[in-house]
């Protein structure tokens, strides 16, 4: 399993999810994508994104105003 970082800090909706959609298609099934975002809307956008795409949201952590989502590619 390999982790792939994606920095979307400073981007507003819908750009973080659009960039994550593109990035997750480029990684292997079982790998993880770690997205860092500062858009408060990302807190609800990424769970919805994972549910819609069939990928697994492994964790959500907020630290110093930065949201970090770890998503496992399942499909």
mmCIF file of C-alpha atoms in Angstrom:
data_model
loop_
_atom_site.group_PDB
_atom_site.id
_atom_site.type_symbol
_atom_site.label_atom_id
_atom_site.label_comp_id
_atom_site.label_asym_id
_atom_site.label_seq_id
_atom_site.Cartn_x
_atom_site.Cartn_y
_atom_site.Cartn_z
ATOM 1 C CA UNK A 1 0.000 0.000 0.000
ATOM 2 C CA UNK A 2 1.369 3.394 -1.016
ATOM 3 C CA UNK A 3 0.174 6.782 0.144
ATOM 4 C CA UNK A 4 -0.138 9.615 -2.370
ATOM 5 C CA UNK A 5 -0.316 13.191 -1.013
ATOM 6 C CA UNK A 6 -2.552 15.840 -2.593
ATOM 7 C CA UNK A 7 -2.295 19.475 -1.492
ATOM 8 C CA UNK A 8 -5.503 21.423 -2.128
ATOM 9 C CA UNK A 9 -4.891 24.061 0.541
ATOM 10 C CA UNK A 10 -6.241 27.455 -0.518
ATOM 11 C CA UNK A 11 -8.630 25.997 -3.108
ATOM 12 C CA UNK A 12 -12.382 26.429 -2.772
ATOM 13 C CA UNK A 13 -15.226 24.062 -3.613
ATOM 14 C CA UNK A 14 -15.443 22.235 -5.980
ATOM 15 C CA UNK A 15 -11.706 22.217 -6.811
ATOM 16 C CA UNK A 16 -10.473 20.016 -3.912
ATOM 17 C CA UNK A 17 -12.910 17.232 -4.825
ATOM 18 C CA UNK A 18 -12.261 17.586 -8.558
ATOM 19 C CA UNK A 19 -8.505 17.294 -7.999
ATOM 20 C CA UNK A 20 -9.037 14.309 -5.703
ATOM 21 C CA UNK A 21 -11.227 12.611 -8.306
ATOM 22 C CA UNK A 22 -8.471 12.955 -10.900
ATOM 23 C CA UNK A 23 -5.729 11.860 -8.485
ATOM 24 C CA UNK A 24 -7.559 8.794 -7.192
ATOM 25 C CA UNK A 25 -8.062 7.479 -10.729
ATOM 26 C CA UNK A 26 -4.276 7.535 -11.161
ATOM 27 C CA UNK A 27 -3.436 5.361 -8.136
ATOM 28 C CA UNK A 28 -3.719 1.597 -7.649
ATOM 29 C CA UNK A 29 -6.624 -0.090 -5.874
ATOM 30 C CA UNK A 30 -5.632 -0.410 -2.199
ATOM 31 C CA UNK A 31 -3.406 2.682 -2.246
ATOM 32 C CA UNK A 32 -4.368 5.750 -0.253
ATOM 33 C CA UNK A 33 -4.750 9.383 -1.184
ATOM 34 C CA UNK A 34 -4.094 11.896 1.596
ATOM 35 C CA UNK A 35 -5.780 15.188 0.781
ATOM 36 C CA UNK A 36 -4.977 18.372 2.690
ATOM 37 C CA UNK A 37 -7.620 21.093 2.375
ATOM 38 C CA UNK A 38 -8.470 24.404 4.016
ATOM 39 C CA UNK A 39 -11.973 24.830 2.555
ATOM 40 C CA UNK A 40 -14.464 24.268 5.426
ATOM 41 C CA UNK A 41 -16.914 22.746 2.940
ATOM 42 C CA UNK A 42 -14.487 19.887 2.368
ATOM 43 C CA UNK A 43 -15.617 18.365 5.678
ATOM 44 C CA UNK A 44 -18.937 17.387 4.063
ATOM 45 C CA UNK A 45 -17.734 17.155 0.453
ATOM 46 C CA UNK A 46 -15.205 14.343 0.912
ATOM 47 C CA UNK A 47 -17.508 11.895 2.737
ATOM 48 C CA UNK A 48 -20.081 12.463 -0.039
ATOM 49 C CA UNK A 49 -17.363 12.009 -2.684
ATOM 50 C CA UNK A 50 -16.287 8.690 -1.160
ATOM 51 C CA UNK A 51 -19.848 7.438 -0.894
ATOM 52 C CA UNK A 52 -20.561 8.370 -4.515
ATOM 53 C CA UNK A 53 -17.363 6.805 -5.875
ATOM 54 C CA UNK A 54 -17.223 3.672 -3.716
ATOM 55 C CA UNK A 55 -13.883 4.588 -2.140
ATOM 56 C CA UNK A 56 -13.272 4.357 1.616
ATOM 57 C CA UNK A 57 -12.758 7.398 3.815
ATOM 58 C CA UNK A 58 -10.309 6.065 6.390
ATOM 59 C CA UNK A 59 -9.833 9.178 8.498
ATOM 60 C CA UNK A 60 -10.551 12.879 8.841
ATOM 61 C CA UNK A 61 -8.285 15.000 11.033
ATOM 62 C CA UNK A 62 -8.252 18.758 11.512
ATOM 63 C CA UNK A 63 -5.084 20.399 12.758
ATOM 64 C CA UNK A 64 -4.299 24.133 12.723
ATOM 65 C CA UNK A 65 -7.116 24.822 10.252
ATOM 66 C CA UNK A 66 -5.980 22.134 7.807
ATOM 67 C CA UNK A 67 -8.310 19.229 7.120
ATOM 68 C CA UNK A 68 -6.581 15.961 6.249
ATOM 69 C CA UNK A 69 -8.587 13.200 4.564
ATOM 70 C CA UNK A 70 -7.165 9.737 3.997
ATOM 71 C CA UNK A 71 -9.031 7.920 1.234
ATOM 72 C CA UNK A 72 -8.416 4.340 0.168
ATOM 73 C CA UNK A 73 -9.068 3.542 -3.472
ATOM 74 C CA UNK A 74 -11.500 0.651 -3.408
ATOM 75 C CA UNK A 75 -12.890 0.815 -6.924
#
